[in-house]
Short mmCIF file of C-alpha atoms in Angstrom, two decimals:
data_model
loop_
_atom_site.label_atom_id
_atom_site.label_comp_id
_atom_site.label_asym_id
_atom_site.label_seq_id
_atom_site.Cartn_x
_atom_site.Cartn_y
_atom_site.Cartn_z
CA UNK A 1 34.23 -12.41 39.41
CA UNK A 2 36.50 -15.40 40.88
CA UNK A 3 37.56 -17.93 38.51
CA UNK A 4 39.48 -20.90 39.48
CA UNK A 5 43.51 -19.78 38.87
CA UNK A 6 44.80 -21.60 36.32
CA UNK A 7 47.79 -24.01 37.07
CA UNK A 8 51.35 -22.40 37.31
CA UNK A 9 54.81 -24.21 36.55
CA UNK A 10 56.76 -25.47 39.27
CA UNK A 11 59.62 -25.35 36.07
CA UNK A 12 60.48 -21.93 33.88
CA UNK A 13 61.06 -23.56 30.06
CA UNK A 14 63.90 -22.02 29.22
CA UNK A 15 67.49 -22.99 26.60
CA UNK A 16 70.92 -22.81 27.50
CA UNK A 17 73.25 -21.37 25.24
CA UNK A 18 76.03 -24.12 25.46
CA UNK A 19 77.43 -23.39 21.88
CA UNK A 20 81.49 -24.32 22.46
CA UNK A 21 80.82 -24.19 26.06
CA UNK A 22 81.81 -27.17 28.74
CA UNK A 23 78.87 -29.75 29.74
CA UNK A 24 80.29 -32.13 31.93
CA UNK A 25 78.83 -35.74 32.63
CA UNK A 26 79.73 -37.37 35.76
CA UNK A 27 79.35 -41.16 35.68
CA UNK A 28 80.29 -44.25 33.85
CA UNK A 29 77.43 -46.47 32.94
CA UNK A 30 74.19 -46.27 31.27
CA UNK A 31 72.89 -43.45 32.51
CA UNK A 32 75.50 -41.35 32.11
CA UNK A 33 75.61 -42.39 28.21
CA UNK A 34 72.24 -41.24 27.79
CA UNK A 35 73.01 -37.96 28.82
CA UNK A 36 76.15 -37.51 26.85
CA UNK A 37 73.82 -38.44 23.43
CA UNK A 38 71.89 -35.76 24.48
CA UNK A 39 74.89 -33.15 24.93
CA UNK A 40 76.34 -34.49 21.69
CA UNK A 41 73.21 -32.89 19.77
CA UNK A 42 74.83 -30.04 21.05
CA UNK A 43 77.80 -27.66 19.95
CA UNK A 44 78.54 -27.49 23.51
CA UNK A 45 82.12 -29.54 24.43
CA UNK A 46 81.55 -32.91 25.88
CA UNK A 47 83.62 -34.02 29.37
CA UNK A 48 83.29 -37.31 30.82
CA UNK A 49 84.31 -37.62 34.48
CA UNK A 50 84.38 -41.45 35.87
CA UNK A 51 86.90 -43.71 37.09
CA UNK A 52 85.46 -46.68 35.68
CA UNK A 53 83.17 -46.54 32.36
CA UNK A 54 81.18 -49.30 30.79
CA UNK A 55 82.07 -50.13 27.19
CA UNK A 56 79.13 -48.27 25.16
CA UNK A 57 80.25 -45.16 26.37
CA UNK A 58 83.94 -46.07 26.24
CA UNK A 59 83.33 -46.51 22.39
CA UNK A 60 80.76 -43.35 22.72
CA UNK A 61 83.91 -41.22 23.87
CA UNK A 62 86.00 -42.63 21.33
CA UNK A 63 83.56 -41.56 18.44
CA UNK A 64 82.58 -38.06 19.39
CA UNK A 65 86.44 -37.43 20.38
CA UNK A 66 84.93 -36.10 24.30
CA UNK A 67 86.99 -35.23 26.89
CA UNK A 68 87.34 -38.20 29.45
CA UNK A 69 88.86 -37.76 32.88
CA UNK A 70 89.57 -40.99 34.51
CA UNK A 71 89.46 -40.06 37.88
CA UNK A 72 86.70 -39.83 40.75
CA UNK A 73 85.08 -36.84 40.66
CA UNK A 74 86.93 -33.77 42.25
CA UNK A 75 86.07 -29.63 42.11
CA UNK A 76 88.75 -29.32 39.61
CA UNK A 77 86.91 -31.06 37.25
CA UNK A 78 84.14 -28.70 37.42
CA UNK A 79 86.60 -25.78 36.07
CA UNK A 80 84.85 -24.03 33.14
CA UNK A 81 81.32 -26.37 33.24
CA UNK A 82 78.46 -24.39 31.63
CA UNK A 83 76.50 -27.33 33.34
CA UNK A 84 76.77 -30.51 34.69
CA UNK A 85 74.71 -34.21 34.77
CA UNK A 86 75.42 -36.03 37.85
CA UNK A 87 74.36 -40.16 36.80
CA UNK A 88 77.02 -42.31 38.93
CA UNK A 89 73.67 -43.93 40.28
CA UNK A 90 75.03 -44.28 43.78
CA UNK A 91 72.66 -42.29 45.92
CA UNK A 92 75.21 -40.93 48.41
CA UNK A 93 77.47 -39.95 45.62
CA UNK A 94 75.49 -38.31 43.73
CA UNK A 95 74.48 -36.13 46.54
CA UNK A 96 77.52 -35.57 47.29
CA UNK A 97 78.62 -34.75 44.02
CA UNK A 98 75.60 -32.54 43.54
CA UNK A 99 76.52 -29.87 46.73
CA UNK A 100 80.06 -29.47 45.10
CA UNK A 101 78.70 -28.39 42.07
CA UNK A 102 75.79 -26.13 43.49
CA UNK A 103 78.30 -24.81 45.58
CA UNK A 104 79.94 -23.80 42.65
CA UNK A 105 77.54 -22.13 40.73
CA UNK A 106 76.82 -24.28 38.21
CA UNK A 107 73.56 -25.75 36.99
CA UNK A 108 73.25 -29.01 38.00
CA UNK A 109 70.71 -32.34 37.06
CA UNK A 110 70.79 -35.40 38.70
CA UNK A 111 69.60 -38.10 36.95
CA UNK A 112 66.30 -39.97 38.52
CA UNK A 113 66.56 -37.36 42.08
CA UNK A 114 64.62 -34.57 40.97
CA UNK A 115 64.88 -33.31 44.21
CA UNK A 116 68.32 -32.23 44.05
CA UNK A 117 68.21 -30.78 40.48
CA UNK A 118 68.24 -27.13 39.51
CA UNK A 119 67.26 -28.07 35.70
CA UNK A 120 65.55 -30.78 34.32
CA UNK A 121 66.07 -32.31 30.99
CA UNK A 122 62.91 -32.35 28.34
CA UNK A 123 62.19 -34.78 26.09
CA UNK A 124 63.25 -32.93 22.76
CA UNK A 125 61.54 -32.76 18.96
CA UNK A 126 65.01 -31.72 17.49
CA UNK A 127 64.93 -30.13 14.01
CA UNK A 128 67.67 -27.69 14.39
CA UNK A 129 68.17 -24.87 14.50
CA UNK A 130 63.77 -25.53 16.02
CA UNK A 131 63.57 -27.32 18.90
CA UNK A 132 61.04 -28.62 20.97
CA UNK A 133 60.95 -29.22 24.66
CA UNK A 134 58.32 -31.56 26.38
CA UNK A 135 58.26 -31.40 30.06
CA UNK A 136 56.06 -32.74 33.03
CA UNK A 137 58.37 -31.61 35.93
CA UNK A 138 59.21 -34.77 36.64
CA UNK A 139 55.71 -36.03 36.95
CA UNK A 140 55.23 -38.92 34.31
CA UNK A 141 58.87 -39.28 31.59
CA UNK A 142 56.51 -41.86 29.75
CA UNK A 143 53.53 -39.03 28.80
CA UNK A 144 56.42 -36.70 27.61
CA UNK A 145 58.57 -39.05 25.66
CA UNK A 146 55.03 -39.96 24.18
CA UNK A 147 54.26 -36.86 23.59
CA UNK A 148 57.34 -36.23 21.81
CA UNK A 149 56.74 -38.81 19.48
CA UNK A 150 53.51 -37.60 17.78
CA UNK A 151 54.55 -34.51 17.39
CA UNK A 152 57.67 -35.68 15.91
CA UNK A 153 55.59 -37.50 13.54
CA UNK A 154 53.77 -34.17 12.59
CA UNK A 155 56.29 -32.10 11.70
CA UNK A 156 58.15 -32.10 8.04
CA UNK A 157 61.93 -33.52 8.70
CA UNK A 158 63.45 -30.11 6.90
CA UNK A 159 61.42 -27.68 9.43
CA UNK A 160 64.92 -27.07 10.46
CA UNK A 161 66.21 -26.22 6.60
CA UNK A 162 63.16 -23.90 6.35
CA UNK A 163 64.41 -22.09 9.75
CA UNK A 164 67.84 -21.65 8.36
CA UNK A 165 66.98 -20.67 4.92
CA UNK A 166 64.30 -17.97 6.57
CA UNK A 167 67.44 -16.82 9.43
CA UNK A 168 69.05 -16.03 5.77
CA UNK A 169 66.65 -13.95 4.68
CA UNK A 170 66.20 -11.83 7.80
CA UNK A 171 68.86 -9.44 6.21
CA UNK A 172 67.23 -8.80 3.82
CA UNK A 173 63.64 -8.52 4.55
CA UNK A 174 64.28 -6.29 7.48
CA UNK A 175 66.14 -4.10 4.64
CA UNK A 176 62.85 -3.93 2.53
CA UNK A 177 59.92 -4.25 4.65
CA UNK A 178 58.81 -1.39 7.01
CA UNK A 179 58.47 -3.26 10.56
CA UNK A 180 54.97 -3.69 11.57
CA UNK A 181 52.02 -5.72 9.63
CA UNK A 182 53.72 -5.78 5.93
CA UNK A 183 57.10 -7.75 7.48
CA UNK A 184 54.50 -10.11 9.59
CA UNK A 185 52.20 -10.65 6.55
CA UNK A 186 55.52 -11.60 4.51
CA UNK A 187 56.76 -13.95 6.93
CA UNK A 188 53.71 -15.50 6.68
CA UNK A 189 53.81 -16.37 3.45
CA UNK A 190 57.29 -17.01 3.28
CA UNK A 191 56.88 -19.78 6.27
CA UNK A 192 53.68 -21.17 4.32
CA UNK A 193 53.73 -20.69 0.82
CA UNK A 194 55.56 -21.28 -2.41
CA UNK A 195 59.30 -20.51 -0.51
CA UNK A 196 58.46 -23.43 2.12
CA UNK A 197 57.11 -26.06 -0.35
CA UNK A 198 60.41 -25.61 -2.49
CA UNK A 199 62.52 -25.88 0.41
CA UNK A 200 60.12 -29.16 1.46
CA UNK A 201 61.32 -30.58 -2.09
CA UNK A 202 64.72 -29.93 -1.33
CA UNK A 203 64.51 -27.06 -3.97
CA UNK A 204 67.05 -24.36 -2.56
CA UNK A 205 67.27 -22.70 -6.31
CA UNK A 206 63.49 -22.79 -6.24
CA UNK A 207 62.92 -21.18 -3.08
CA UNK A 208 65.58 -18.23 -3.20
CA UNK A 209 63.23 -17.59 -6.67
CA UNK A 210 59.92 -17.67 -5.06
CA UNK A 211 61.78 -15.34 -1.70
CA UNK A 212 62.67 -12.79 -4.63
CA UNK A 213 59.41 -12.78 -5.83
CA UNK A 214 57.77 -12.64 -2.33
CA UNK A 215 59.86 -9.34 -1.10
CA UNK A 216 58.76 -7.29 -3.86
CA UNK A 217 55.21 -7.88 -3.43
CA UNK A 218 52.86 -5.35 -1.68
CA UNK A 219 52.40 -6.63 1.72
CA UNK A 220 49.86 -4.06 2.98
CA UNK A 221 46.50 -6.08 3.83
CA UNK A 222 43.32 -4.72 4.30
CA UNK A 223 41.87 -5.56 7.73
CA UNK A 224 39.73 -8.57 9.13
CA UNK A 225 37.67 -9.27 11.86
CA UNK A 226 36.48 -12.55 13.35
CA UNK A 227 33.97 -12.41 15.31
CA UNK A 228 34.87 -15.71 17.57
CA UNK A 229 32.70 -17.22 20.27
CA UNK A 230 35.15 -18.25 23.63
CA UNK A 231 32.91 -20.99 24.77
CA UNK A 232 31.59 -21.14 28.10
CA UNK A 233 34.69 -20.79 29.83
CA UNK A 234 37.34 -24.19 29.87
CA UNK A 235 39.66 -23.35 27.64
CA UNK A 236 39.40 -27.02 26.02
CA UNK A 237 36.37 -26.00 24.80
CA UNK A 238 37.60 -23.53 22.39
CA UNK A 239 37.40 -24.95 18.84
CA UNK A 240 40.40 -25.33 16.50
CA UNK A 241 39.51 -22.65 14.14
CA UNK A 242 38.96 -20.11 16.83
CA UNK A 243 42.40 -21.41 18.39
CA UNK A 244 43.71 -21.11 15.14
CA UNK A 245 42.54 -17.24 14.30
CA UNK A 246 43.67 -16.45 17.96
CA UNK A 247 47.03 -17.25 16.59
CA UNK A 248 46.60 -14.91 13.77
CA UNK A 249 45.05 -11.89 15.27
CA UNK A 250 47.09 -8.83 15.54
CA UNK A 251 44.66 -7.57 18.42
CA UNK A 252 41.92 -9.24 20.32
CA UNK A 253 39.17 -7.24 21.71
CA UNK A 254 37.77 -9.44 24.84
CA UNK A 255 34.40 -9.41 26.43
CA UNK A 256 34.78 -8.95 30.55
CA UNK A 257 33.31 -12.58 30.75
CA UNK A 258 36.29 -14.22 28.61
CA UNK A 259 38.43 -16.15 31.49
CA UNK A 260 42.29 -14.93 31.01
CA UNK A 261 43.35 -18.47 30.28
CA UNK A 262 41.49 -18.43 26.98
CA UNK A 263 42.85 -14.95 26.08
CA UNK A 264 46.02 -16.40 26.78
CA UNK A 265 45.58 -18.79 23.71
CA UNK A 266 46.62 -15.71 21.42
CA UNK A 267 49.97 -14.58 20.46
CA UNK A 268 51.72 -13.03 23.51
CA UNK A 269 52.58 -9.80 21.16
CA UNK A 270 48.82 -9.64 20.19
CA UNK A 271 47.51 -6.47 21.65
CA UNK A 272 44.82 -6.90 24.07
CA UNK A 273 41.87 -4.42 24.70
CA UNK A 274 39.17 -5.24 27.08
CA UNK A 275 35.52 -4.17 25.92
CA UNK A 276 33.85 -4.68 29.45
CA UNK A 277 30.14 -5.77 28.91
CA UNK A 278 29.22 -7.37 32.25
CA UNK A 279 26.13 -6.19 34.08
CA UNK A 280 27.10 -3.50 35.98
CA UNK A 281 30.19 -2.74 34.85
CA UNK A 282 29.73 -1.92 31.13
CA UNK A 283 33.28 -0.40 30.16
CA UNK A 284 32.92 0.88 26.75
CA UNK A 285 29.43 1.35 24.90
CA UNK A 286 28.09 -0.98 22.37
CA UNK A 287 28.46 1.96 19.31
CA UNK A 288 31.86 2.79 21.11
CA UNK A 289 33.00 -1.47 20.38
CA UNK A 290 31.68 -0.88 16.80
CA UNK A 291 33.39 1.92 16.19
CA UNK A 292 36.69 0.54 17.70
CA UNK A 293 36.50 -2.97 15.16
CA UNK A 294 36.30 -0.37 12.26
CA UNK A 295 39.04 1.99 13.23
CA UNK A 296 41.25 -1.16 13.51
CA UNK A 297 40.46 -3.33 11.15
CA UNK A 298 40.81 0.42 8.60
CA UNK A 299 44.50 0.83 9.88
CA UNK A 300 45.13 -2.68 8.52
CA UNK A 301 44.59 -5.10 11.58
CA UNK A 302 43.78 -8.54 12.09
CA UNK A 303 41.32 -8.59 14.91
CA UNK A 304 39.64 -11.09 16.95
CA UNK A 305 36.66 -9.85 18.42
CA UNK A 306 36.38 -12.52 21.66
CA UNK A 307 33.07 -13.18 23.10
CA UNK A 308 31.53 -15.17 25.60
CA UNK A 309 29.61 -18.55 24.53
CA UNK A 310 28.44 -18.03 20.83
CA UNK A 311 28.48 -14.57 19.01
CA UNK A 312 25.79 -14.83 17.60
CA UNK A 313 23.55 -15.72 20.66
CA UNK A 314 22.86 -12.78 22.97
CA UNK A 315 26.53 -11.55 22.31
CA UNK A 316 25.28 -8.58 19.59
CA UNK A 317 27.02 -9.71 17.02
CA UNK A 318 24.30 -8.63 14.83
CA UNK A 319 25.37 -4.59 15.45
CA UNK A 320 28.96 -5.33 14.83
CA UNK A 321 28.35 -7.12 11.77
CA UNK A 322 26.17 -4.17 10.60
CA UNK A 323 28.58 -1.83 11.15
CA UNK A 324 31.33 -3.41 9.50
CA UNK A 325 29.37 -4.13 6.70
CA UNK A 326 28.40 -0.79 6.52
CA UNK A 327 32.33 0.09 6.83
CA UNK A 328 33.55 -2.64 3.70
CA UNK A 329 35.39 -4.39 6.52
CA UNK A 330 35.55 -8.00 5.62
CA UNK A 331 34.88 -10.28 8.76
CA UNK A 332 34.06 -14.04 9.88
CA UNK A 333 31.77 -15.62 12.52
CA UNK A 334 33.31 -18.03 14.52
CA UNK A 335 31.30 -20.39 16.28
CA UNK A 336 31.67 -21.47 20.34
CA UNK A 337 29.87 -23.23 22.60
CA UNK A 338 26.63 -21.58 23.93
CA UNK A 339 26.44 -21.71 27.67
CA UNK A 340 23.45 -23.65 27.67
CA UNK A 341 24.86 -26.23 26.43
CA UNK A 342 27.79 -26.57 28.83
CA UNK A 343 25.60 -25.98 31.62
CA UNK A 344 23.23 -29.01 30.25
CA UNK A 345 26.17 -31.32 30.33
CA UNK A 346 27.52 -30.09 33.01
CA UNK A 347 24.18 -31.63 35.10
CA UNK A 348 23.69 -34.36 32.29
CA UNK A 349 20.63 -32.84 31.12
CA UNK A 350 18.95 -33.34 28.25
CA UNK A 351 17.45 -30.12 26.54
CA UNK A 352 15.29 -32.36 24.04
CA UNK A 353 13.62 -35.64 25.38
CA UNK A 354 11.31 -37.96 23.09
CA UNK A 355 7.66 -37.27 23.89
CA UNK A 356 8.53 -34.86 26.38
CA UNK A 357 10.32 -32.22 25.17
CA UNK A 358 10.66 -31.54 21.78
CA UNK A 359 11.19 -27.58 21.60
CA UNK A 360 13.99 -25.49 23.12
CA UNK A 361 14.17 -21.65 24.01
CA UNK A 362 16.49 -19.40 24.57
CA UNK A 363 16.14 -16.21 26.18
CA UNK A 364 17.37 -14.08 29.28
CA UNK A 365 16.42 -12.59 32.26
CA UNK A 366 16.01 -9.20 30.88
CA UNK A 367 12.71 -10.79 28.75
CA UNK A 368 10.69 -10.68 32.28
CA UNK A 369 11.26 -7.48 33.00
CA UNK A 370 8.92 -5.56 31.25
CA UNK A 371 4.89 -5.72 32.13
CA UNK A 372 4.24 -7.80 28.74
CA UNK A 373 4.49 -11.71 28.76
CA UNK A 374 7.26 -12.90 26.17
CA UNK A 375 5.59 -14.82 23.89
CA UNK A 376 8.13 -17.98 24.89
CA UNK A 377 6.01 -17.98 28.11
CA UNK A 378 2.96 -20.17 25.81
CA UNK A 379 6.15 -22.42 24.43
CA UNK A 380 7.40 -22.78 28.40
CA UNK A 381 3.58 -24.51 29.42
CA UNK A 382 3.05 -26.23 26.14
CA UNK A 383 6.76 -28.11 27.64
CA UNK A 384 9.16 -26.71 25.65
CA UNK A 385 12.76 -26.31 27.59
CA UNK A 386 13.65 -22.66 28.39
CA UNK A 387 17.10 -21.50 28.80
CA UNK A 388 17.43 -18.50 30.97
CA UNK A 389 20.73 -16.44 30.72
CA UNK A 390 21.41 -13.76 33.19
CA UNK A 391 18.43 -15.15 35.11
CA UNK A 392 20.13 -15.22 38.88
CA UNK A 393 19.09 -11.67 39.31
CA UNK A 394 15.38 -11.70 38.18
CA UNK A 395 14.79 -15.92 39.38
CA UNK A 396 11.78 -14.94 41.39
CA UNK A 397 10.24 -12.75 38.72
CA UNK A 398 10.75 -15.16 36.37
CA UNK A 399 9.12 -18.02 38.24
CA UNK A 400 6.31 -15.99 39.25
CA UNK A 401 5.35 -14.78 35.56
CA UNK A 402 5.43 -18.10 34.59
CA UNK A 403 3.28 -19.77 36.99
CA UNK A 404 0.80 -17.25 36.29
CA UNK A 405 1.29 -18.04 32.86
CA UNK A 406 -0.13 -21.63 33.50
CA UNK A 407 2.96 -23.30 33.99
CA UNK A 408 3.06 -26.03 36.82
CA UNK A 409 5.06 -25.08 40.20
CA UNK A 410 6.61 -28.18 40.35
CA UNK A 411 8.35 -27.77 36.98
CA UNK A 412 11.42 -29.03 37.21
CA UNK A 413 14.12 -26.70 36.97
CA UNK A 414 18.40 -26.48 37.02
CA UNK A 415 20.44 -23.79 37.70
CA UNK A 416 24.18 -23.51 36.69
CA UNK A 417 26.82 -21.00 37.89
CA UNK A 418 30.53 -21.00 35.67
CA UNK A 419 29.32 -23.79 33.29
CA UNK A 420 32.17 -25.80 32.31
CA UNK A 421 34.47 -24.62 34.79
CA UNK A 422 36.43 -25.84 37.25
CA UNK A 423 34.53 -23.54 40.11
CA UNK A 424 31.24 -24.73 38.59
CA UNK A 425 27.94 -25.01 40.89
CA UNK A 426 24.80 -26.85 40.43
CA UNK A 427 21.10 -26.98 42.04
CA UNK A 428 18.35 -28.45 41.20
CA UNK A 429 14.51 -28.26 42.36
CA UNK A 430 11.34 -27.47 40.72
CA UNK A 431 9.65 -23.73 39.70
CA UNK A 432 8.50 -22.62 43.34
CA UNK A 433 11.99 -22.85 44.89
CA UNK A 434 13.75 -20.20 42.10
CA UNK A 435 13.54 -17.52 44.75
CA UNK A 436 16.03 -18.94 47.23
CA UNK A 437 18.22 -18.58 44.36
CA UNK A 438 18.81 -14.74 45.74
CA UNK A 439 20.25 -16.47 49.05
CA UNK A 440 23.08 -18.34 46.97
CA UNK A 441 25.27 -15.93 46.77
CA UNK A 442 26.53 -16.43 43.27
CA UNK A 443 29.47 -14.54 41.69
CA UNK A 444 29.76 -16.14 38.05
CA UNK A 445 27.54 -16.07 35.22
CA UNK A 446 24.74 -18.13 35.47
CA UNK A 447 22.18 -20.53 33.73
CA UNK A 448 18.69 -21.12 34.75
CA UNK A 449 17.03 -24.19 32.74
CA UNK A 450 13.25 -24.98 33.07
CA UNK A 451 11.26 -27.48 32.23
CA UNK A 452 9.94 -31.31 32.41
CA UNK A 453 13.10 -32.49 30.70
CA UNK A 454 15.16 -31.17 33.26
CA UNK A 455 14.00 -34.18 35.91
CA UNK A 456 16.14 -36.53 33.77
CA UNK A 457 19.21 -34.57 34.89
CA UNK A 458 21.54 -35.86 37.58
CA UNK A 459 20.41 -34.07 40.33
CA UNK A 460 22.87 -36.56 42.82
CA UNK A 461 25.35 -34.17 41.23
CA UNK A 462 23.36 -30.85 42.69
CA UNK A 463 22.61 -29.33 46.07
CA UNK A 464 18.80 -28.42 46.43
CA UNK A 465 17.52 -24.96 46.08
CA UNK A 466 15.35 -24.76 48.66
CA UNK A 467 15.31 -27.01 52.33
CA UNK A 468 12.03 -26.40 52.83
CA UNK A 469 10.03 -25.16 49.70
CA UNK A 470 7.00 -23.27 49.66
CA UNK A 471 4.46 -22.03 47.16
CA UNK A 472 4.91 -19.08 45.54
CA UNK A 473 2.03 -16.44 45.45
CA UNK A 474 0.64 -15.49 42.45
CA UNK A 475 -1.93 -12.70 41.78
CA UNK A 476 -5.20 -12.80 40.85
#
């Protein structure tokens, strides 16, 4: 199936290690200061190279005891430069400036020509030894620096205390604690509990206590399973909590459907197992996924069970919840967005409309197949709205049984390929036209929605189903 790729970095995010090494700062005005406050939140060694420097960073130099050469820039100042900002803001110069330095080797940014940088400079949550580093590639300074600021606001000012006081303990937990689940599940705690408040109160005393405590606890957990809907497909869609227990999950056991960007939004050391369970192409068995969320969650994992739309609609939740119930496994149901619902606001369609429709159904394709009539099919010409996953394939059948049902062939009717994505498609027409659905070629999932509500959609948005429509025979 062909999703649209998701958007690669012009820009690898990546630190220096500059710790007593040489960043050098070519320039003498504003700019140039700017850059030297940001190497002076450094270790790194500071070196000013400019003939002629404005007064702020004369008195700059003077404070921070930097290195300043008073000359115009020459290779020998380079000598021993871990990197170097070019801000003389003469254009010529500083391209000038900028081939000596590539041609040495060295890392180079110059300021406000992005074009002839090999590194460009975040804007920066510092709470050493934890930084963070906002960048656009150059696209809009203003969203970064703004970004910076909220999340500055969100974080506690000793994050950086915590980080230290944890690097201390490192010793000593990798001492005690087997590697594995046990040291994870006591980092947690240490990060989040009793040794992080104390250290939030400025309580060093407090928190070596509560540590001691911690490391001699049993850190064995049983295992957990949430059982977490993915939404439709845009990652944006995900909700916090199943963002949040992505984060959490030792492994994550994805439906075929899931789109990798979404799977993504787990830890990268997560393990990652792929159940299969698209039509056609059905990699492990239902019993073989149940038995696989028991024999994990048994050996002590956390495990996110990822699913397409909602678990709990048409995503069998049901069996795996049996069977770990059956097993004592203790597990959660996380909520996403059913496809139907993406797909109706994808065309702007209202599932529910006063005094028209008042009643929604969901079902799939797979409920026409047999020779019985679902009993929806009464709901369907009474104007309820139906919802038909995994219809493309059986479209024609599905119109057909329904006419003969009662209901009218010019029943308005939407279908939806890769809801809520960026490759989305959309057609509208009525009942009758469902068959050229079969000509559309369509690759993704998709959503077929029926009924009089559906004629309040915006079908501008669509392409029609059929160019020249035609009735569709129904048997005696």
């Amino acid at each position: 199936m062909a999703f649209a790729s998701k958007p690669l970095l012009a820009d690898f995010p990546a630190f220096f290690r500059v710790s007593e090494e040489v960043v050098a700062v070519i320039g003498g005005g504003e700019e140039a200061l700017n850059k030297a406050r940001l190497v002076a939140l450094t270790s790194a060694r500071l070196r000013i190279v400019a003939e002629e420097v404005e007064p702020p960073l004369v008195q700059f130099i003077a404070d921070q005891g930097a290195e300043h050469i008073a000359q115009p820039c020459a290779p020998e100042h380079l000598d021993g430069a871990r990197l170097v900002f070019v801000a003389t803001g003469d254009e010529a110069q500083d391209r000038a400036i900028a081939a000596i330095v590539k041609s040495r080797k060295i890392p180079v940014n110059v300021v406000d020509r992005p074009a002839l940088c090999d590194f460009l400079t975040p804007a920066i949550v510092n709470r050493a030894p934890i930084a963070i580093a906002i960048g656009s590639e150059g696209a809009s300074p203003v969203l970064t620096q703004m970004l910076r600021a909220q999340i500055d606001a969100a974080l506690s000012p000793r994050l950086g205390d915590l980080a230290r006081f944890a690097q201390s303990w490192r010793p000593k937990a990798e001492r005690s604690l087997p590697k594995g689940l046990a040291r994870r599940n006591f980092w947690r705690s240490f990060l989040t509990g009793r040794v992080a408040r104390a250290i939030e109160g400025g309580d060093r005393d407090g928190a070596e206590r509560a540590a001691y405590e911690l490391i001699e606890q049993d850190h064995r957990t049983a295992g957990y399973v949430w059982l977490v809907g993915a939404g439709p497909g845009a990652e944006d869609l995900l909700t916090l909590r199943a963002h949040r227990v992505l984060m959490e999950a030792d492994v994550i056991v994805h439906d075929a459907l899931v789109p990798e960007c979404v799977i993504a939004m787990g830890r990268r050391d997560a393990e990652r197992i792929a159940a299969g369970k698209r039509k056609g192409c059905h990699s492990r068995s239902q019993n073989e996924i149940n038995r696989l969320l028991v024999s994990l969650a048994q050996a002590g994992r956390r495990v996110v069970r990822l699913k397409s739309g909602d678990p709990l609609v048409f995503g069998r939740a049901g069996e795996e919840m049996a069977a770990l119930r059956a097993a004592g496994i203790g597990f959660e149901v996380v909520p996403g967005i059913t496809s139907a619902f993406a797909a109706a606001a994808d065309m702007e369609l209202p599932l529910t409309l006063r005094g028209i429709a008042s009643s929604l159904v969901f079902t799939t394709g797979h409920d026409m197949a047999g020779d019985v009539l679902p009993g929806w099919a009464k709901l369907a010409v009474c104007g309820a709205t139906i919802a038909v996953y995994m219809g493309a394939s059986v479209a024609a059948s599905v119109a057909a049984r329904l006419i003969s049902a009662g209901l009218h062939e010019d029943t308005a009717v939407a279908v939806i390929e890769n809801a809520s994505r960026p490759g989305k498609r959309l057609f509208h027409g009525t009942l009758k036209d469902l068959p050229a659905l079969e000509g559309k070629a369509l690759a993704g999932p998709v959503m077929v929605i029926i009924g009089d509500a559906v004629a309040g959609a915006a079908i501008d948005k669509a392409e029609a189903l059929a160019a020249n429509p035609v009735s569709i025979a129904v048997a005696a």
